[in-house]
XYZ file of C-alpha atoms in Angstrom:
306
model
C 113.238 -82.680 -24.967
C 109.864 -81.011 -25.560
C 107.655 -81.596 -28.622
C 104.620 -79.539 -29.764
C 101.389 -80.902 -31.309
C 98.271 -78.691 -31.651
C 99.550 -76.436 -28.786
C 99.922 -79.445 -26.483
C 103.370 -79.586 -24.880
C 104.892 -82.885 -23.772
C 107.739 -82.421 -21.276
C 110.199 -85.019 -20.093
C 109.589 -85.882 -16.438
C 113.256 -86.374 -15.617
C 113.823 -82.633 -15.191
C 112.753 -80.423 -12.266
C 109.430 -78.610 -12.298
C 111.218 -75.325 -12.935
C 113.049 -76.754 -15.916
C 109.759 -78.170 -17.216
C 108.240 -74.679 -17.078
C 111.198 -73.248 -18.974
C 111.083 -75.984 -21.629
C 107.356 -75.454 -22.177
C 107.819 -71.662 -22.468
C 110.657 -72.039 -24.963
C 108.647 -74.607 -26.937
C 105.901 -72.023 -27.336
C 108.530 -69.388 -28.163
C 107.387 -67.068 -25.390
C 109.821 -64.730 -23.667
C 110.098 -64.203 -19.919
C 108.942 -60.606 -20.362
C 105.748 -61.766 -22.104
C 105.011 -64.264 -19.317
C 105.605 -61.604 -16.670
C 103.235 -59.228 -18.440
C 100.502 -61.868 -18.756
C 100.783 -63.069 -15.134
C 101.442 -59.560 -13.757
C 104.649 -60.700 -12.090
C 108.196 -59.418 -12.305
C 110.684 -61.027 -14.656
C 112.738 -62.020 -11.612
C 109.845 -64.018 -10.204
C 109.499 -65.932 -13.513
C 113.251 -66.689 -13.397
C 112.950 -67.860 -9.769
C 110.130 -70.245 -10.753
C 112.143 -71.699 -13.625
C 115.277 -72.174 -11.452
C 113.471 -73.550 -8.362
C 114.548 -70.616 -6.142
C 111.507 -70.970 -3.897
C 113.087 -69.113 -0.959
C 112.992 -65.852 -2.945
C 109.227 -66.053 -3.531
C 108.116 -64.966 -0.017
C 107.155 -68.358 1.345
C 105.455 -71.576 0.286
C 101.957 -70.133 -0.238
C 103.131 -67.397 -2.633
C 105.495 -69.754 -4.446
C 102.715 -72.323 -4.985
C 100.305 -69.652 -6.240
C 102.833 -68.235 -8.736
C 103.725 -71.773 -9.869
C 100.062 -72.739 -10.386
C 99.401 -69.590 -12.459
C 102.471 -70.269 -14.611
C 101.388 -73.920 -15.180
C 97.887 -72.826 -16.221
C 99.313 -70.175 -18.565
C 101.420 -72.826 -20.341
C 98.494 -75.334 -20.433
C 100.515 -77.981 -18.574
C 98.995 -80.797 -16.452
C 98.089 -78.980 -13.204
C 97.789 -81.888 -10.741
C 100.942 -83.670 -11.874
C 103.146 -80.579 -11.724
C 101.697 -79.389 -8.394
C 102.462 -82.805 -6.905
C 106.016 -82.551 -8.231
C 106.256 -78.989 -6.823
C 105.214 -80.222 -3.365
C 107.912 -82.880 -3.425
C 110.675 -80.531 -4.567
C 109.653 -77.782 -2.173
C 109.857 -80.197 0.800
C 113.370 -81.199 -0.240
C 114.627 -77.622 -0.479
C 112.773 -76.340 2.595
C 115.041 -77.994 5.248
C 118.070 -76.319 3.688
C 116.382 -72.955 4.010
C 115.300 -73.801 7.548
C 118.855 -74.766 8.469
C 120.112 -71.450 7.136
C 117.469 -69.633 9.159
C 118.478 -71.534 12.291
C 122.098 -70.571 11.713
C 121.107 -66.929 11.390
C 118.976 -67.194 14.527
C 121.859 -68.732 16.474
C 124.166 -65.971 15.312
C 121.602 -63.337 16.258
C 121.209 -64.931 19.692
C 124.952 -65.028 20.233
C 125.359 -61.350 19.373
C 124.022 -60.000 22.731
C 126.228 -62.417 24.693
C 129.277 -61.398 22.690
C 128.443 -57.744 23.312
C 128.080 -58.332 27.066
C 131.341 -60.299 27.139
C 133.130 -57.471 25.330
C 131.773 -54.901 27.802
C 132.888 -57.034 30.762
C 136.390 -57.414 29.337
C 136.685 -53.659 28.729
C 135.400 -52.970 32.253
C 137.988 -55.341 33.734
C 140.830 -53.673 31.821
C 139.585 -50.233 32.902
C 139.496 -51.371 36.549
C 143.045 -52.736 36.338
C 144.253 -49.463 34.821
C 142.479 -47.513 37.576
C 144.206 -49.609 40.266
C 147.623 -49.025 38.691
C 146.947 -45.277 38.521
C 145.765 -45.204 42.156
C 148.921 -47.006 43.331
C 151.148 -44.582 41.419
C 149.306 -41.573 42.884
C 149.629 -43.065 46.396
C 153.384 -43.502 45.926
C 153.690 -39.924 44.692
C 151.749 -38.707 47.756
C 154.065 -40.609 50.114
C 157.099 -39.091 48.391
C 155.587 -35.606 48.721
C 154.930 -36.161 52.451
C 158.516 -37.327 52.940
C 159.762 -34.234 51.097
C 157.523 -32.068 53.297
C 159.048 -33.643 56.405
C 162.550 -32.995 55.104
C 161.705 -29.387 54.295
C 160.105 -28.999 57.730
C 163.300 -30.314 59.366
C 165.293 -27.828 57.335
C 162.842 -25.096 58.347
C 163.232 -25.933 62.031
C 167.008 -25.939 61.849
C 167.118 -22.747 59.796
C 164.655 -20.767 61.929
C 165.028 -21.843 65.537
C 168.786 -22.238 65.836
C 169.775 -19.002 64.079
C 167.409 -17.114 66.393
C 169.244 -18.496 69.408
C 172.609 -17.638 67.857
C 171.370 -14.175 67.011
C 170.264 -13.618 70.600
C 173.654 -14.774 71.890
C 175.402 -12.511 69.426
C 173.223 -9.635 70.553
C 174.136 -10.281 74.186
C 177.833 -10.504 73.334
C 177.647 -7.317 71.301
C 175.844 -5.504 74.105
C 178.413 -6.742 76.607
C 181.204 -5.782 74.219
C 179.752 -2.348 73.729
C 179.412 -1.894 77.509
C 182.989 -2.989 78.151
C 184.249 -0.756 75.361
C 182.432 2.212 76.823
C 183.921 1.415 80.249
C 187.417 1.154 78.797
C 186.952 4.486 77.040
C 185.841 6.062 80.315
C 188.874 4.630 82.106
C 191.244 5.887 79.422
C 189.675 9.352 79.553
C 189.959 9.368 83.319
C 193.613 8.277 83.162
C 194.517 10.946 80.614
C 192.901 13.717 82.639
C 194.521 12.744 85.923
C 197.848 14.423 86.602
C 198.106 14.991 90.309
C 195.675 12.319 91.555
C 196.984 9.449 93.581
C 197.054 5.806 92.536
C 194.158 5.139 94.893
C 191.957 7.460 92.893
C 192.913 5.660 89.685
C 192.058 2.309 91.247
C 188.685 3.679 92.303
C 187.981 4.646 88.738
C 188.816 1.142 87.512
C 186.737 -0.659 90.160
C 183.541 1.132 89.272
C 183.379 -0.169 85.659
C 184.066 -3.757 86.763
C 181.121 -3.706 89.160
C 178.935 -2.255 86.406
C 180.037 -5.038 84.068
C 179.099 -7.656 86.677
C 175.665 -6.082 87.093
C 175.128 -6.137 83.297
C 176.202 -9.786 83.080
C 173.810 -10.750 85.888
C 170.953 -8.965 84.132
C 171.666 -10.801 80.872
C 171.747 -14.171 82.651
C 168.488 -13.427 84.444
C 166.870 -12.432 81.147
C 167.907 -15.660 79.433
C 166.539 -17.893 82.204
C 162.950 -18.937 81.557
C 160.736 -21.571 83.076
C 159.861 -24.672 81.078
C 156.351 -24.891 79.588
C 154.020 -27.867 79.156
C 152.440 -28.930 75.839
C 149.802 -31.678 75.614
C 148.955 -33.486 72.372
C 145.794 -35.623 71.996
C 145.512 -37.808 68.861
C 142.161 -38.925 67.417
C 143.982 -40.512 64.454
C 147.587 -41.307 63.563
C 149.604 -38.151 62.813
C 153.232 -37.125 62.367
C 154.385 -34.783 65.170
C 157.620 -32.909 65.771
C 158.337 -30.480 68.647
C 161.616 -28.566 69.106
C 162.321 -26.233 72.066
C 164.257 -22.970 72.144
C 167.554 -24.784 72.772
C 167.147 -26.740 69.539
C 166.410 -29.926 71.469
C 164.001 -32.282 69.654
C 161.369 -33.199 72.258
C 159.530 -35.580 69.906
C 159.775 -36.599 66.259
C 157.602 -39.567 65.316
C 154.062 -40.690 64.423
C 151.582 -40.197 67.235
C 149.115 -43.081 67.450
C 145.327 -42.701 67.524
C 143.616 -42.370 70.944
C 146.955 -41.535 72.607
C 148.064 -38.545 74.710
C 151.591 -37.119 74.805
C 152.798 -34.556 77.394
C 156.085 -32.696 76.780
C 158.105 -30.063 78.653
C 160.648 -27.664 77.203
C 161.995 -24.130 77.144
C 159.865 -21.738 75.075
C 159.353 -20.901 72.383
C 158.357 -24.353 71.089
C 158.290 -24.998 67.334
C 155.520 -27.495 66.449
C 154.890 -29.453 63.240
C 151.750 -31.613 62.737
C 151.407 -33.822 59.643
C 147.655 -34.524 60.199
C 146.588 -31.405 62.074
C 142.843 -32.114 62.036
C 143.440 -35.261 64.108
C 145.445 -33.518 66.880
C 144.210 -31.396 69.815
C 146.888 -29.131 71.337
C 147.046 -27.640 74.845
C 149.755 -25.186 75.918
C 150.002 -24.660 79.698
C 146.428 -26.052 80.007
C 145.112 -23.633 77.364
C 143.506 -24.986 74.163
C 145.327 -23.925 70.993
C 143.387 -23.404 67.743
C 145.644 -24.912 65.071
C 143.286 -24.146 62.179
C 144.872 -20.737 61.555
C 148.272 -22.395 61.057
C 146.995 -25.313 58.927
C 147.418 -25.706 55.174
C 146.613 -28.979 53.374
C 146.107 -30.547 56.845
C 149.739 -29.723 57.787
C 150.264 -27.215 60.624
C 153.460 -25.317 61.505
C 153.501 -22.856 64.418
C 155.450 -21.670 67.477
C 154.190 -21.436 71.078
C 155.522 -19.172 73.809
C 156.889 -16.497 71.497
C 157.152 -13.173 73.327
C 155.715 -10.284 71.330
């Protein structure tokens, strides 16, 4: 313990330098606030000196200066306590240095952790993008297949009914002609009273010859020469060509750098799945398919009589 004699303080050397300062202050019955006022320091700094918290005193130089002023204020042996301070400060300094190294290592690791996190997020984003691209590609293939099915339905619903309609028109015209002839014959028969059978036969023969002439005209009208269509492919493209008889001339994928020549009875119904990659010639005349193209799919007819 500490003893006082004519303001001279004797402190046991077994305690730390901070404890020695505290014992000397208490022996003189001086408060921390009074010491702080005399040394122009904060009360916290006085507490740090008495508890050996050197790391809170802004470095070794400041800590040694504050300690020396406190020792002088308490009239303690300067050289002895400064030597003890140097020893204790060296012991505590490596601990502080180790803590600083740990903080430095953590601060150095932070950028690497940030970069690693960014790379991981980028990888996940790329994987998600690939999955989305595959799904969109599958949806596009399904849409193209649906387009082909609808185009087949379009061909069957447009071309064939037209042919049937034309046949029906011919039959109706023939039927109307025969009906008119029969009506004429009946009228002639009802008005004949005194005419001979030869005259009646003459009346009947005339309509039959007229019917034969009408039939020949219809047959001649329906006969048409085949036409030639040439298809040049710069890239792969789906192609389908159907003639007026409903016969499918081609229905497949035309390969790049290939040429296909077809012949059929007009009009020809044409479907191109990649119209920009196909050049069309009809009877050696270039056909502009751009006016029939939508979303790079072209549908048009060639040889239609207006």
